[in-house]
Short mmCIF file of C-alpha atoms in Angstrom, two decimals:
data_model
loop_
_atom_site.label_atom_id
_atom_site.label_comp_id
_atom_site.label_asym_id
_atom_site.label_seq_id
_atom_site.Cartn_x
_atom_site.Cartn_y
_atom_site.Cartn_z
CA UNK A 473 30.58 -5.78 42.36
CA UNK A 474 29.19 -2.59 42.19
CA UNK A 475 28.60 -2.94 38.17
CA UNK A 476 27.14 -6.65 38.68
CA UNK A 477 24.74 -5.20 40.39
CA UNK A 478 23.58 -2.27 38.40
CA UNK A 479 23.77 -4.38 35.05
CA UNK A 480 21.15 -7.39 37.03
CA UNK A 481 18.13 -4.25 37.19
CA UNK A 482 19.42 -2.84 33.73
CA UNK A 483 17.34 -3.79 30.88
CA UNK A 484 20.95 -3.94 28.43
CA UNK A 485 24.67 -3.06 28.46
CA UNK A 486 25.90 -0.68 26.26
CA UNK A 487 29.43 -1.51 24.78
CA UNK A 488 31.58 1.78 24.29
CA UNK A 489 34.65 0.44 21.90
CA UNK A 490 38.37 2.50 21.53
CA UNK A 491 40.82 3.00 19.06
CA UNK A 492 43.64 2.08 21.21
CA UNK A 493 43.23 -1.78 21.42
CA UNK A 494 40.02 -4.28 22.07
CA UNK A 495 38.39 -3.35 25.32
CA UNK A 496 37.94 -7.39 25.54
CA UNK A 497 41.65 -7.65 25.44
CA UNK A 498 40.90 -6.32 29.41
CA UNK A 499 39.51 -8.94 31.97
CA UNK A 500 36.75 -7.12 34.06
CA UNK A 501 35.28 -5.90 30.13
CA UNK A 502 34.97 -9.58 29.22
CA UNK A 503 33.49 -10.48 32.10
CA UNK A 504 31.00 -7.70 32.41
CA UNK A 505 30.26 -9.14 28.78
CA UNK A 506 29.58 -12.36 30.13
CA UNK A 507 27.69 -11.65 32.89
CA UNK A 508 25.16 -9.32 30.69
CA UNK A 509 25.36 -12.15 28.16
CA UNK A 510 24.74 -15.13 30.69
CA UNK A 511 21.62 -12.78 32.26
CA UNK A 512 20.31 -12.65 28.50
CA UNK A 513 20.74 -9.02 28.82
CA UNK A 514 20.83 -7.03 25.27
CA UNK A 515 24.43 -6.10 24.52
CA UNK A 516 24.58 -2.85 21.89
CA UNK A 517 27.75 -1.41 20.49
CA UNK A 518 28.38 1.97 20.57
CA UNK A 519 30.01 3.24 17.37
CA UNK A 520 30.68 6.47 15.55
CA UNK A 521 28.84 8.46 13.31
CA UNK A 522 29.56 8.02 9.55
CA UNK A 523 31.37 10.96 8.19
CA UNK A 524 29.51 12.83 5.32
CA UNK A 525 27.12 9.75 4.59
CA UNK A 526 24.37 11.41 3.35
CA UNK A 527 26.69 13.68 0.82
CA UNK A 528 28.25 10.44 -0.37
CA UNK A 529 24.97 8.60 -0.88
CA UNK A 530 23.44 11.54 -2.67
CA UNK A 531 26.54 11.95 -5.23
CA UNK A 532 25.46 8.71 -5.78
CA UNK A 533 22.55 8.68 -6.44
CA UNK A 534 22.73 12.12 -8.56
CA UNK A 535 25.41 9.54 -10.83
CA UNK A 536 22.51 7.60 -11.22
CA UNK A 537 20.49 10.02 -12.23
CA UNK A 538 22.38 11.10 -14.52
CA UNK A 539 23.32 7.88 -16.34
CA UNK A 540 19.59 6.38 -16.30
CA UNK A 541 18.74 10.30 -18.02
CA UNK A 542 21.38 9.80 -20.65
CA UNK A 543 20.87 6.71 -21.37
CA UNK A 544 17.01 6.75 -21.34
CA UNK A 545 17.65 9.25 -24.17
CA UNK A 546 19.93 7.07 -25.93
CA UNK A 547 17.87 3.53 -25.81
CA UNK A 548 14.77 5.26 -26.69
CA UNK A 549 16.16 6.66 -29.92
CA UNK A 550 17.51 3.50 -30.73
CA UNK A 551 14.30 2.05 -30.19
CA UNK A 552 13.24 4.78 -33.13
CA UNK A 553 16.17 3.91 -35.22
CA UNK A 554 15.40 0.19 -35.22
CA UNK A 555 11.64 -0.28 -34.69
CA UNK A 556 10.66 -2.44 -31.42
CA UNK A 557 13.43 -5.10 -32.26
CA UNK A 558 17.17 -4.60 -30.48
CA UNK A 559 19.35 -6.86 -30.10
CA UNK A 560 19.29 -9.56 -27.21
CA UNK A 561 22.87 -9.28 -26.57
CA UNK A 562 22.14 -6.07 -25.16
CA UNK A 563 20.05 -7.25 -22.70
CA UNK A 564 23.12 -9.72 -21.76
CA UNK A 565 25.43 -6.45 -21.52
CA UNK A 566 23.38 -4.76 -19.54
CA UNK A 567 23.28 -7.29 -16.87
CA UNK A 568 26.85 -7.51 -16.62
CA UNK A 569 26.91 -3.14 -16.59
CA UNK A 570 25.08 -3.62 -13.55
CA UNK A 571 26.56 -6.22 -12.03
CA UNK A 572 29.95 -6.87 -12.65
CA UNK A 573 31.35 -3.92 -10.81
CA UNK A 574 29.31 -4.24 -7.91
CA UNK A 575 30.70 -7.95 -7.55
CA UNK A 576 33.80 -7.00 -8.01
CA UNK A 577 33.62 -4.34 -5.65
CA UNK A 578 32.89 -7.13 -2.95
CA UNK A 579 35.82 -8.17 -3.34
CA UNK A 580 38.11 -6.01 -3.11
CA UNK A 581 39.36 -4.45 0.02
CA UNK A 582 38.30 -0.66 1.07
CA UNK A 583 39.78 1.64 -1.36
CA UNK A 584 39.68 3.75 -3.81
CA UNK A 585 39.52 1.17 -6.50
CA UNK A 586 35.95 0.42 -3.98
CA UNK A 587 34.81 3.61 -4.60
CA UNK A 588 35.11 3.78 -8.14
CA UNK A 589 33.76 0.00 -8.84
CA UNK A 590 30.87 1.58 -6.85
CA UNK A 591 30.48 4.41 -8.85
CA UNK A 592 30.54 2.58 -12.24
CA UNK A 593 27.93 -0.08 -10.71
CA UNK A 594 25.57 2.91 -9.98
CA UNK A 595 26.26 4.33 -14.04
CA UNK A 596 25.52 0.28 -14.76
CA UNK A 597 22.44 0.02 -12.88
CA UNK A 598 20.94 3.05 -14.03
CA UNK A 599 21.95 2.01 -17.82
CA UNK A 600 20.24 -1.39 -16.94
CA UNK A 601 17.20 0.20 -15.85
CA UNK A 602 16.65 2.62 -18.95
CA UNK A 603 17.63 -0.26 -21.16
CA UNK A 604 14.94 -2.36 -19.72
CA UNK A 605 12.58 0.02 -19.29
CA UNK A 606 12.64 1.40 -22.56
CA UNK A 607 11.36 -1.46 -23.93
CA UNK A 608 8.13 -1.64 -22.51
CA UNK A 609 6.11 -2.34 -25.43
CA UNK A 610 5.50 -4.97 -27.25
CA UNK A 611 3.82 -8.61 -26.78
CA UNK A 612 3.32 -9.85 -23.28
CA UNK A 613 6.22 -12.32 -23.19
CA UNK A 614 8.79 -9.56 -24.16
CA UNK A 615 7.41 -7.21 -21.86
CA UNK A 616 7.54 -9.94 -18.93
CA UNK A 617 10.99 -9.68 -19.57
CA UNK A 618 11.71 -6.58 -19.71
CA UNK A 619 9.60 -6.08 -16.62
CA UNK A 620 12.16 -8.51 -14.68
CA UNK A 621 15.22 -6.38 -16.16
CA UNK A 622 13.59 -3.03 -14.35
CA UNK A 623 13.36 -4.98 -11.03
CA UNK A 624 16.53 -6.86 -11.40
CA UNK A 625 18.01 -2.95 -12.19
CA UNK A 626 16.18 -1.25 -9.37
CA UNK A 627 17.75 -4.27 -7.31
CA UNK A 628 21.40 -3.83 -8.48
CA UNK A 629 20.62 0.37 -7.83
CA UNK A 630 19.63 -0.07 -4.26
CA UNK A 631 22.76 -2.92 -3.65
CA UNK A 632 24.61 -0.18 -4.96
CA UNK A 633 23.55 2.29 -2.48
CA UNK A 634 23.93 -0.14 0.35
CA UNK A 635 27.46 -1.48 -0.49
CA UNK A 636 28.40 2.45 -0.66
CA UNK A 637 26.92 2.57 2.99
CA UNK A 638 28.44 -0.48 4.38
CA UNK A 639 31.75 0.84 3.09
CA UNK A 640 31.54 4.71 4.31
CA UNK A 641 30.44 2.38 7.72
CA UNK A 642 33.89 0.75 7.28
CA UNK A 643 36.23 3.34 7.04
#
């Protein structure tokens, strides 16, 4: 066939998907697929582009903002209030604010109830990350720990981001 023969001295196949059903539901698209699969050909997937991504992501991140600002303000004069000593549970607390939603958001199918888990994960994260680094005096022990809460925030931030991504991908 004319497409056999152009796909042999093509370096991949390109795969150009519908709305209207699976374009492997058709015979002579599965077998193209084979034949560029069986040749060891690279097989990409056309798809569209995500709408408004980068507004999404940047609402985001301006939540985070936010949150690690406010909270950065509030943990620090705390930290005044109490001397260098808070209380551990906090540090318990704030794992779970940063967390927890994201988690749950993972399991949960697209939705709004998505979005918003997503939303309070990024508030979490950023809380986590003040709370942690806020603390970042001390004795070397305490600040080892509190070193491992930034990262473990910065982690749950950028998860955040990237399950916001993969779900804006999904819609």
């Amino acid at each position: 066939s004319p497409f056999a023969r152009a796909l042999h001295v093509a370096p991949c196949m390109l795969v150009v998907p519908n709305h209207s059903g699976s374009i492997y539901s058709l015979v002579w698209c599965a077998y193209e697929a084979y034949l560029a699969y069986s040749e060891a050909k690279v097989i990409r997937t056309a798809s569209a582009p995500v709408h408004a991504l980068t507004h999404h992501l940047g609402m985001m991140l301006v939540t985070m903002a936010a949150a690690f600002c406010a909270a950065w303000l509030a943990f620090r004069s705390l930290g005044d209030q109490h001397g260098a000593g808070r209380p551990v549970s906090g540090d318990g607390a704030m794992l779970l604010a940063g967390s927890a939603p994201l988690i749950l958001a993972s399991c949960l199918s697209h939705s709004v109830l998505t979005l918003v888990c997503l939303y309070v994960n990024a508030a979490g994260a950023a809380c986590m990350l003040a709370w942690f680094g806020s603390m970042m005096s001390g004795n070397i022990i305490a600040r080892s720990v509190h070193v491992h809460g930034v990262v473990m925030g910065l982690g749950f931030s950028v998860a955040t981001l990237v399950a916001e991504a993969d779900r804006l991908w999904q819609i």
